[in-house]
PDB file of C-alpha atoms in Angstrom:
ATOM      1  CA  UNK W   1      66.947  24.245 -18.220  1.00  0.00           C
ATOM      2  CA  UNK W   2      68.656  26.773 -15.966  1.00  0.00           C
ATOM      3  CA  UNK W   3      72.421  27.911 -17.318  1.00  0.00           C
ATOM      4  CA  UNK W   4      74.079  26.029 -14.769  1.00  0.00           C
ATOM      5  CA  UNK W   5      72.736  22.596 -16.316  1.00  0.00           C
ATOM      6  CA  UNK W   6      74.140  23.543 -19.807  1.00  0.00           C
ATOM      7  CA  UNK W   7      77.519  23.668 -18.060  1.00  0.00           C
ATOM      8  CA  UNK W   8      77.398  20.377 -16.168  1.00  0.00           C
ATOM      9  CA  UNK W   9      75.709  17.731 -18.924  1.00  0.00           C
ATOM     10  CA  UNK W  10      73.391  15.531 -17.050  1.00  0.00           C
ATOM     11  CA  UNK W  11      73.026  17.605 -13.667  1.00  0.00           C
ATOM     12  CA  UNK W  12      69.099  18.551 -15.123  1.00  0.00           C
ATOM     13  CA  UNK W  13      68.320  14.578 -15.367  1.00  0.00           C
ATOM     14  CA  UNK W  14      69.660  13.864 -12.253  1.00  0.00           C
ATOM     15  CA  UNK W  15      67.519  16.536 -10.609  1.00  0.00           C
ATOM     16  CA  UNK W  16      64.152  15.086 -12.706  1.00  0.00           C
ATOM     17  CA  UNK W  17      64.330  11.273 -12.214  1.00  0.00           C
ATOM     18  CA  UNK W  18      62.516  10.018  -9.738  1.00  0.00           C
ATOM     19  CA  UNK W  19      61.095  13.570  -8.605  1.00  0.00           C
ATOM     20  CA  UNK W  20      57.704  12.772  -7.230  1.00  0.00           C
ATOM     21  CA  UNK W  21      56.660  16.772  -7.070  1.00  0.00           C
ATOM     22  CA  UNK W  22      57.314  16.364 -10.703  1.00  0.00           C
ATOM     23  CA  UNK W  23      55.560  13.339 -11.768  1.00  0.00           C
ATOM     24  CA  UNK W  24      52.257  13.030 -12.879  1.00  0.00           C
ATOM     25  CA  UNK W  25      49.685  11.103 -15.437  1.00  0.00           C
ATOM     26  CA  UNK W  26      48.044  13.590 -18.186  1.00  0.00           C
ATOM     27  CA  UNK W  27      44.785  12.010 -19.451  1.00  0.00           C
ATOM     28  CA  UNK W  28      43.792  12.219 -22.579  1.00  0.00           C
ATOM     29  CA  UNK W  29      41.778  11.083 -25.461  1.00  0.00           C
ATOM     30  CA  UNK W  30      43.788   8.693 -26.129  1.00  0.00           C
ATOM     31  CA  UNK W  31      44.650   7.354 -23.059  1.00  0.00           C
ATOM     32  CA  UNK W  32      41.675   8.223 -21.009  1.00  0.00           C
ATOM     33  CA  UNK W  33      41.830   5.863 -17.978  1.00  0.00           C
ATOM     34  CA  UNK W  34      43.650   5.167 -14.735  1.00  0.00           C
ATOM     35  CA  UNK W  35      43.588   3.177 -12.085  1.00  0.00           C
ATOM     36  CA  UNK W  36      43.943   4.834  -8.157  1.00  0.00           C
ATOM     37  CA  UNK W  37      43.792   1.068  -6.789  1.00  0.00           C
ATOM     38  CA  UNK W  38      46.882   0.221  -9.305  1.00  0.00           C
ATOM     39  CA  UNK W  39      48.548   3.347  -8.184  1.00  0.00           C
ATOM     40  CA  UNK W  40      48.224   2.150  -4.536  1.00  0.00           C
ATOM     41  CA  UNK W  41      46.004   5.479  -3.929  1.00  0.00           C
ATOM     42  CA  UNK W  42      43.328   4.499  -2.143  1.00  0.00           C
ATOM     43  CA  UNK W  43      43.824   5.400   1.398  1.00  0.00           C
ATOM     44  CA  UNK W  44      43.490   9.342   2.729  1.00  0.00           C
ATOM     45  CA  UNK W  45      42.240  12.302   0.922  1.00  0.00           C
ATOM     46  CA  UNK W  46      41.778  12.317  -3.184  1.00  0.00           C
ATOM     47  CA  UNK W  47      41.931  16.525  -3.591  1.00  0.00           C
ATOM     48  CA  UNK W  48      40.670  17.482  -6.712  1.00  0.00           C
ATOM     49  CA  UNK W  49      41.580  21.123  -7.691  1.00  0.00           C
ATOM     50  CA  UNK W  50      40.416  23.520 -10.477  1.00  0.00           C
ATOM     51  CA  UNK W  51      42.481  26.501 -11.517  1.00  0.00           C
ATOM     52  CA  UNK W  52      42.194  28.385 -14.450  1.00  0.00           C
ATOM     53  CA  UNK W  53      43.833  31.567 -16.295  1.00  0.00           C
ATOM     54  CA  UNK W  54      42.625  33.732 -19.681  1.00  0.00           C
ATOM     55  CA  UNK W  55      45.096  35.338 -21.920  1.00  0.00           C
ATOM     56  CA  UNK W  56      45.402  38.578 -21.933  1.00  0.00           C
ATOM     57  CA  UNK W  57      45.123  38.356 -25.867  1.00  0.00           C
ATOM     58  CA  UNK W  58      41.786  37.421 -24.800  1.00  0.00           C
ATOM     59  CA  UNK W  59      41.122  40.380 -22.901  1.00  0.00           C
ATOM     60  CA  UNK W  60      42.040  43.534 -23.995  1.00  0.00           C
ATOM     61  CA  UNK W  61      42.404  42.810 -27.745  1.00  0.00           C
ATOM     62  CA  UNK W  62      45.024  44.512 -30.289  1.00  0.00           C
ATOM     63  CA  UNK W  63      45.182  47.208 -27.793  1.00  0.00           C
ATOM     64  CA  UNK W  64      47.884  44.921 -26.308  1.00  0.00           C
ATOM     65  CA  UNK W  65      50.113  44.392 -29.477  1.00  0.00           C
ATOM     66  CA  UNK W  66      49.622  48.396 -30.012  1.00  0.00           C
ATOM     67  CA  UNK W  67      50.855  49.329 -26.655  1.00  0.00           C
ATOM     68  CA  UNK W  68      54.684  46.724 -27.248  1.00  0.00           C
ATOM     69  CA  UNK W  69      55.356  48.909 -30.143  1.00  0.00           C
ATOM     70  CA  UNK W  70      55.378  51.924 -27.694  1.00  0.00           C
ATOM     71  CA  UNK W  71      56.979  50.026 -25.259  1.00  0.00           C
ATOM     72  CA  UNK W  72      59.146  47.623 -26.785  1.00  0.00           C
ATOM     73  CA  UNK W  73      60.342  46.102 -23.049  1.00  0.00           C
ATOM     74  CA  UNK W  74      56.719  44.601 -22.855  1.00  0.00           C
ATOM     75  CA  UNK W  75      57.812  42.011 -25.471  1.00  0.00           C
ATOM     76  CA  UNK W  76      59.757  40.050 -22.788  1.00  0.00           C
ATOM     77  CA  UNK W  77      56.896  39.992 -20.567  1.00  0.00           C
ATOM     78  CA  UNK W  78      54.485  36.939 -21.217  1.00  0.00           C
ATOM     79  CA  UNK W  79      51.242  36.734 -22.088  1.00  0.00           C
ATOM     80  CA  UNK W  80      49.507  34.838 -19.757  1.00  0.00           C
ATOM     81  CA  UNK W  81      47.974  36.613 -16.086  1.00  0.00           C
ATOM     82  CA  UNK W  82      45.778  34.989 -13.582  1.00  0.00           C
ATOM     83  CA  UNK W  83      42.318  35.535 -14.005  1.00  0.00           C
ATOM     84  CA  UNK W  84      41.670  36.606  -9.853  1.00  0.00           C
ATOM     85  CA  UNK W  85      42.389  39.857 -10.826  1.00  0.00           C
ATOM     86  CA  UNK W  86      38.508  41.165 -10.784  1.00  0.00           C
ATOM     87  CA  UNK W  87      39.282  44.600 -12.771  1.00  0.00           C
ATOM     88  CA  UNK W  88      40.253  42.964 -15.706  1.00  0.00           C
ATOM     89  CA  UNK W  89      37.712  40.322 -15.992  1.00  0.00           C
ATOM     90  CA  UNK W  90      34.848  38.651 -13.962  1.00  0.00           C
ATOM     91  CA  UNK W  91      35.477  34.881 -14.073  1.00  0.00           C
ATOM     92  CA  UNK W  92      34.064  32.356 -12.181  1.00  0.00           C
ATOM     93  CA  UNK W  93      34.258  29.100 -12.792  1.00  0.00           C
ATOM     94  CA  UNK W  94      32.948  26.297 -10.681  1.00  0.00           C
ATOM     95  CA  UNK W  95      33.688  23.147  -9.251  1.00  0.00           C
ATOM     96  CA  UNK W  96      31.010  20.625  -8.708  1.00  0.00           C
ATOM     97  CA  UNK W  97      30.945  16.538  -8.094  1.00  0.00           C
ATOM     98  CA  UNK W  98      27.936  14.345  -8.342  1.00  0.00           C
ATOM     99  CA  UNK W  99      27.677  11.373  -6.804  1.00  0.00           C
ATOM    100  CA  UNK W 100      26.077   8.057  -6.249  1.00  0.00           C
ATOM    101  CA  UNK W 101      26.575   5.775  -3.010  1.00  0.00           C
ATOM    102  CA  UNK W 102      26.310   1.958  -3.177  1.00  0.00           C
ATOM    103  CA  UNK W 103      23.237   2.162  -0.930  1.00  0.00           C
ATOM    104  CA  UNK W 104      21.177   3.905  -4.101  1.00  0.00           C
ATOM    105  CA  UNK W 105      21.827   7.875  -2.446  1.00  0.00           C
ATOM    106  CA  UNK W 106      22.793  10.586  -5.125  1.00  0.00           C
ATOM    107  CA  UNK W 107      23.139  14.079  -4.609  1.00  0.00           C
ATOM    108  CA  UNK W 108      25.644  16.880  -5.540  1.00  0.00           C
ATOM    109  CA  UNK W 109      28.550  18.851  -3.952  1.00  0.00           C
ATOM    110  CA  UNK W 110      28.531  22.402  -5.645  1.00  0.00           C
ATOM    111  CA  UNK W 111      29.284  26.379  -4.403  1.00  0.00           C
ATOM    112  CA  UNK W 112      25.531  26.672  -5.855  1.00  0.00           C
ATOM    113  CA  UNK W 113      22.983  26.346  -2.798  1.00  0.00           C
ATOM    114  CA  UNK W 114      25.825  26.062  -0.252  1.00  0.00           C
ATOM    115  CA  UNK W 115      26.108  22.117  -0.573  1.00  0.00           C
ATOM    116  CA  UNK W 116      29.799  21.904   0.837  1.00  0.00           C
ATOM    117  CA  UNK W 117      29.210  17.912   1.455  1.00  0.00           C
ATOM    118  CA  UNK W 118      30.690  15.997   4.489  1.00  0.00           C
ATOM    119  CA  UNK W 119      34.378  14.027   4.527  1.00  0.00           C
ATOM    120  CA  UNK W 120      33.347  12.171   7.486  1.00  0.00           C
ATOM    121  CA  UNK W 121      29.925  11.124   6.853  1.00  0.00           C
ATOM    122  CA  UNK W 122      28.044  10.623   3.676  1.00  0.00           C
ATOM    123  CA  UNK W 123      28.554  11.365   0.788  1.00  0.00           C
ATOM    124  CA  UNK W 124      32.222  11.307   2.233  1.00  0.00           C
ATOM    125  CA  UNK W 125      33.008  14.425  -0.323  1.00  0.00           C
ATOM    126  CA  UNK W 126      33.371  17.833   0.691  1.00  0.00           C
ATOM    127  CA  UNK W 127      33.965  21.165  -1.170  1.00  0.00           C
ATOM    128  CA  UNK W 128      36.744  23.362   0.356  1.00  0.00           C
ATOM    129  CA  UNK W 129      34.746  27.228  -0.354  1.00  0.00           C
ATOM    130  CA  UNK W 130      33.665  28.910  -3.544  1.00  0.00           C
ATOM    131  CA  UNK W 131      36.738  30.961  -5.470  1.00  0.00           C
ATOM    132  CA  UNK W 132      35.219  33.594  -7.520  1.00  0.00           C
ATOM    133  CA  UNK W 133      38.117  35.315  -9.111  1.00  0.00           C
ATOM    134  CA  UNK W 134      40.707  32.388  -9.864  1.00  0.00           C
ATOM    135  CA  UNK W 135      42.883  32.788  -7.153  1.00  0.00           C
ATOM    136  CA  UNK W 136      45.839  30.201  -7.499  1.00  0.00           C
ATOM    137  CA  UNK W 137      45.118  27.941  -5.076  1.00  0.00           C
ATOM    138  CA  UNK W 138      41.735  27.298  -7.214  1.00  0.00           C
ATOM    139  CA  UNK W 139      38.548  25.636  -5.944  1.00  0.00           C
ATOM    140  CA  UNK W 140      39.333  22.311  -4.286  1.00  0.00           C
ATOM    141  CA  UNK W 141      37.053  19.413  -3.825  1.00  0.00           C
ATOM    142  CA  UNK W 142      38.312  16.046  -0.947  1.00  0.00           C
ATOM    143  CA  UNK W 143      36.872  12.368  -1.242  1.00  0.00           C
ATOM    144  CA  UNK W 144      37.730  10.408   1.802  1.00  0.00           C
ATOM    145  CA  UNK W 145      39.081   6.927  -0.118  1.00  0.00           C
ATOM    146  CA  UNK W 146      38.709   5.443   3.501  1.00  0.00           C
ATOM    147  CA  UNK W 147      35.623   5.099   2.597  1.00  0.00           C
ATOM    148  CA  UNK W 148      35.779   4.145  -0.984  1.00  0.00           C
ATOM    149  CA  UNK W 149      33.586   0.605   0.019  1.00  0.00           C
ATOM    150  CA  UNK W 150      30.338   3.251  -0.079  1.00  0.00           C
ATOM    151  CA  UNK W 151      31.080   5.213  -2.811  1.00  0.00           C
ATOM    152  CA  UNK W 152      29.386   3.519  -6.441  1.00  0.00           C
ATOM    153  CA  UNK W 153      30.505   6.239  -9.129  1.00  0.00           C
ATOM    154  CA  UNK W 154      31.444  10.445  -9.075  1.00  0.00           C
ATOM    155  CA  UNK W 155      31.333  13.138 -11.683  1.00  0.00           C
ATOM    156  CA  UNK W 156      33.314  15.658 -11.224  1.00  0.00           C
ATOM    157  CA  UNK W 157      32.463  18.771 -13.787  1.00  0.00           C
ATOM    158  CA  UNK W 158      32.945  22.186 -14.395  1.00  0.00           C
ATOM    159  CA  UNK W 159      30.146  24.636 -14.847  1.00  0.00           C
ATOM    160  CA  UNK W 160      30.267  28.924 -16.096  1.00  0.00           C
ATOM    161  CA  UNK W 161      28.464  30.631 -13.427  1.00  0.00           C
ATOM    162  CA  UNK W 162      26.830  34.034 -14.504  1.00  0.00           C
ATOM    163  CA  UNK W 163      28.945  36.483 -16.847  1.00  0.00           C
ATOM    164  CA  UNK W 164      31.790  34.814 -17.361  1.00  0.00           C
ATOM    165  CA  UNK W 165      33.814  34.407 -20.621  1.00  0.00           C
ATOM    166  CA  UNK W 166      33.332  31.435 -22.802  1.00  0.00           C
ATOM    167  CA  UNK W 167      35.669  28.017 -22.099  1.00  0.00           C
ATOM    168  CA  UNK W 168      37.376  28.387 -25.277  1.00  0.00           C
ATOM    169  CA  UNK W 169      39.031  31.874 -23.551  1.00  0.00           C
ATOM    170  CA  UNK W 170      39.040  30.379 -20.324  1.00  0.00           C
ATOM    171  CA  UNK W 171      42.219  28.207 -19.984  1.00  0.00           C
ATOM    172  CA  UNK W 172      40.888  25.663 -17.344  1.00  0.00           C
ATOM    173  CA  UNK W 173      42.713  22.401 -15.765  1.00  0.00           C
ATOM    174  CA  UNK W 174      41.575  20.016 -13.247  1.00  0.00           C
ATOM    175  CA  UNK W 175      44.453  18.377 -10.925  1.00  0.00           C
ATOM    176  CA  UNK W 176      43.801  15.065  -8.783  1.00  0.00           C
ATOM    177  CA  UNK W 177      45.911  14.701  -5.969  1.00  0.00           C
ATOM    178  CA  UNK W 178      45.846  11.161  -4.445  1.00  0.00           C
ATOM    179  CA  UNK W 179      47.026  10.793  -0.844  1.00  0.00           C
ATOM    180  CA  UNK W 180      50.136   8.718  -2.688  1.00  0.00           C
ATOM    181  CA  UNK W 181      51.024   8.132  -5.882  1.00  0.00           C
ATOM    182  CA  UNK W 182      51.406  11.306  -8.936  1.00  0.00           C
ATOM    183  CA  UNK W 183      49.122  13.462  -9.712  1.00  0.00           C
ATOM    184  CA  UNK W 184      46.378  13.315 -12.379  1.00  0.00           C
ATOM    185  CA  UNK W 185      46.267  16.073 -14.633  1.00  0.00           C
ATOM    186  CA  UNK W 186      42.880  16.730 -17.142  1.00  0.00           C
ATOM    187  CA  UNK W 187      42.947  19.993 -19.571  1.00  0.00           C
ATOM    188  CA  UNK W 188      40.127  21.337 -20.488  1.00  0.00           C
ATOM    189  CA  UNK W 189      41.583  22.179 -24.108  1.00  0.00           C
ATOM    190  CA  UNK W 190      38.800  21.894 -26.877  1.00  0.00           C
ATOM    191  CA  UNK W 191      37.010  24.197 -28.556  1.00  0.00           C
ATOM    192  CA  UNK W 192      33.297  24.823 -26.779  1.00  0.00           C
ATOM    193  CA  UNK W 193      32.671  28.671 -27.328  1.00  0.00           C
ATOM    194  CA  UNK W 194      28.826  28.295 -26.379  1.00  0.00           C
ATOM    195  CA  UNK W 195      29.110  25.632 -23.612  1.00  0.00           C
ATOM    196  CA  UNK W 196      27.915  26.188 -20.203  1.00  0.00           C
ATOM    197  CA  UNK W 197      28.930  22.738 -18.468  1.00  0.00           C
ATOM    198  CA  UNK W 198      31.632  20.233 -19.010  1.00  0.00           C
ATOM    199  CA  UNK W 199      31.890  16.895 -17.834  1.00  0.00           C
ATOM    200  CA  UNK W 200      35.752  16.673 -16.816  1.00  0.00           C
ATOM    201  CA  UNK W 201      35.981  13.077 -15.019  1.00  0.00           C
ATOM    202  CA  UNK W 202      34.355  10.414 -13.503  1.00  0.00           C
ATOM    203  CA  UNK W 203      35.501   7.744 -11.088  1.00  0.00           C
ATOM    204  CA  UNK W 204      33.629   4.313 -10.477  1.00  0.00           C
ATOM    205  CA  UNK W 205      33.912   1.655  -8.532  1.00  0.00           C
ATOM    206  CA  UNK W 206      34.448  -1.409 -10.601  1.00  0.00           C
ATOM    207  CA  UNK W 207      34.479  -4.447  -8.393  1.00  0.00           C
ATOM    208  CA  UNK W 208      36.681  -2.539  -5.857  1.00  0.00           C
ATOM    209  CA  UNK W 209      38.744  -1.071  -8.220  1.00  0.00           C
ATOM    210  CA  UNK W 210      38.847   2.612  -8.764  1.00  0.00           C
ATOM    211  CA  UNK W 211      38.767   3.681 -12.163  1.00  0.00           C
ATOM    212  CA  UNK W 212      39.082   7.164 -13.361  1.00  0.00           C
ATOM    213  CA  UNK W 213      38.190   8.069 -16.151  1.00  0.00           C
ATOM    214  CA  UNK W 214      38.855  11.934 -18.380  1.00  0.00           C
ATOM    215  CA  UNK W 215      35.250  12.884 -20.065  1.00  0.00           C
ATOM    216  CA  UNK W 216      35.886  16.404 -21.345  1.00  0.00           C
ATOM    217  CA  UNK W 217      32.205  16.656 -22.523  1.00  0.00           C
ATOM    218  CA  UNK W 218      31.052  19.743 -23.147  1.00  0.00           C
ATOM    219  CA  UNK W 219      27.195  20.890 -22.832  1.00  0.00           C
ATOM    220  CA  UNK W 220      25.094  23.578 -23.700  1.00  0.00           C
ATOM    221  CA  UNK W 221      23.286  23.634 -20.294  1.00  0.00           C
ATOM    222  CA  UNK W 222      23.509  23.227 -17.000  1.00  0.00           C
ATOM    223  CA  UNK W 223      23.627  20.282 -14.413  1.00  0.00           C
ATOM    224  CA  UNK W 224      20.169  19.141 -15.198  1.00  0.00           C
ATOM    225  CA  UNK W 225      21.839  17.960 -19.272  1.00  0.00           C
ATOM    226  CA  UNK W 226      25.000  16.785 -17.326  1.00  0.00           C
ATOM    227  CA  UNK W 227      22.814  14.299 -15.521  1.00  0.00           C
ATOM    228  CA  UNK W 228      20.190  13.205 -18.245  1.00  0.00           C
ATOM    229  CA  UNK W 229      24.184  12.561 -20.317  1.00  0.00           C
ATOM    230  CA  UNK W 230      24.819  10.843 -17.294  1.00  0.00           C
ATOM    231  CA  UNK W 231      21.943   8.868 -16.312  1.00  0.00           C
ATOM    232  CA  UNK W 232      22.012  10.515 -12.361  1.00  0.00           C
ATOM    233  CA  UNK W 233      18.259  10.616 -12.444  1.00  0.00           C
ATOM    234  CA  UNK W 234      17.973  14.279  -9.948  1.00  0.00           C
ATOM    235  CA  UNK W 235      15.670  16.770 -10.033  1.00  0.00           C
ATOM    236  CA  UNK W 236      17.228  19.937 -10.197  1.00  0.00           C
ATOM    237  CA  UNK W 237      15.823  23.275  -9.695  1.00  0.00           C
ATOM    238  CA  UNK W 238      17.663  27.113 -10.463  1.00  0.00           C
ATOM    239  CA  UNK W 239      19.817  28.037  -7.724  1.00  0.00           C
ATOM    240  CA  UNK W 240      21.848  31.186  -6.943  1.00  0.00           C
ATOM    241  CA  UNK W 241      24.903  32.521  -4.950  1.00  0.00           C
ATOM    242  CA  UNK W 242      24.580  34.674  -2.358  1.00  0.00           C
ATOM    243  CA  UNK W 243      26.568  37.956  -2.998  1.00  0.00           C
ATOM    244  CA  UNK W 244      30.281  38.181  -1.602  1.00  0.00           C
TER     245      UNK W 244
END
């Protein structure tokens, strides 16, 4: 609340209500589901966004609380930076989305092997680029919901590509942004030191309904366990990036 509102009793509500960059639906274990076709979100672009941030607790250690005692200003300063800033630590996260069509065709849109996908032709999904270092815009993934009709079930997860920090110091969150309606918020929040992979979401097609639903199941390994957890049925094979 800024000092302005403190002055002027409900000025802040009146600002709030009804505030549709504001509003959105947190999913969580207990209340795990929603509905886009309830929501009236089922026309346009779903963009599905991962961003993600590390402490800098998590970083440089005690070395932190050390230095505020010689520089007491650094108390007011908070503790949270953006993890796209490559000399402090090498993060990358990725986005990825499996999916299955109703005519029986599965495959994967991932930053690993270059598949970027299609919004105009099958699978109708498409991966916006690779972000390496956290940048705030994240890594964004589109489904065209114009053409929902072919589209049987997605999985959208989260995988730790190649030296980077653990998910229980990585601080990730996966936004959905439906063409109308709020915004669909999942955090990955538990406590998965060793994991590799995380389920996040998946949305099915249930009699024409969309139904999203928040997974937050964290693996050991790779895309191969996601999709034996998963039932997908792939072969999968290593894959690397190319260097930036």
């Amino acid at each position: 609340m800024a000092f302005w509102d403190s002055l002027w009793p409900g000025r802040e509500a009146q600002f709030e209500s009804g505030n549709a960059a504001t509003n959105s639906i947190v999913l969580s274990k207990r209340h795990a589901t929603v509905s886009l076709t309830k929501q009236g979100a089922l026309t346009g672009n779903l963009r599905v966004n991962l961003s993600w941030r590390m402490r800098t607790s998590d970083i440089e250690g005690r070395s932190r609380q050390s230095g505020r005692l010689l520089r007491p200003f650094k108390l007011f300063q908070p503790d949270v930076v953006q993890a796209h800033t490559r000399g402090v630590v090498n993060v990358d996260l990725d986005l990825g989305c499996m999916y299955e069509l109703k005519d029986g065709t599965k495959g994967v849109v991932q930053p690993l092997g270059n598949l970027i996908g299609d919004l105009n032709a099958p699978p109708y999904i498409r991966l916006s680029g690779d972000d390496r270092f956290g940048a705030p815009s994240g890594e964004t993934v589109y489904v065209n919901l114009d053409q929902r009709d072919q589209i049987k079930r997605l999985l959208f997860f989260v995988y730790i590509y190649d030296q980077t920090p653990a998910f229980d110091r990585t601080h990730a969150k996966v936004t959905l942004y439906p063409g109308n309606g709020p915004r669909i918020e999942i955090e990955l929040d538990e406590r998965a030191p060793q994991a590799r992979s995380c389920a996040v979401f998946t949305v099915e097609n249930v009699k024409g309904e969309l139904i999203v639903r928040r997974e937050v199941k964290f693996v050991y390994g790779f895309q191969s366990e996601l999709d034996r957890l998963y039932g997908w049925g792939m072969q999968w094979g290593r894959g690397y990036k190319s260097r930036a």
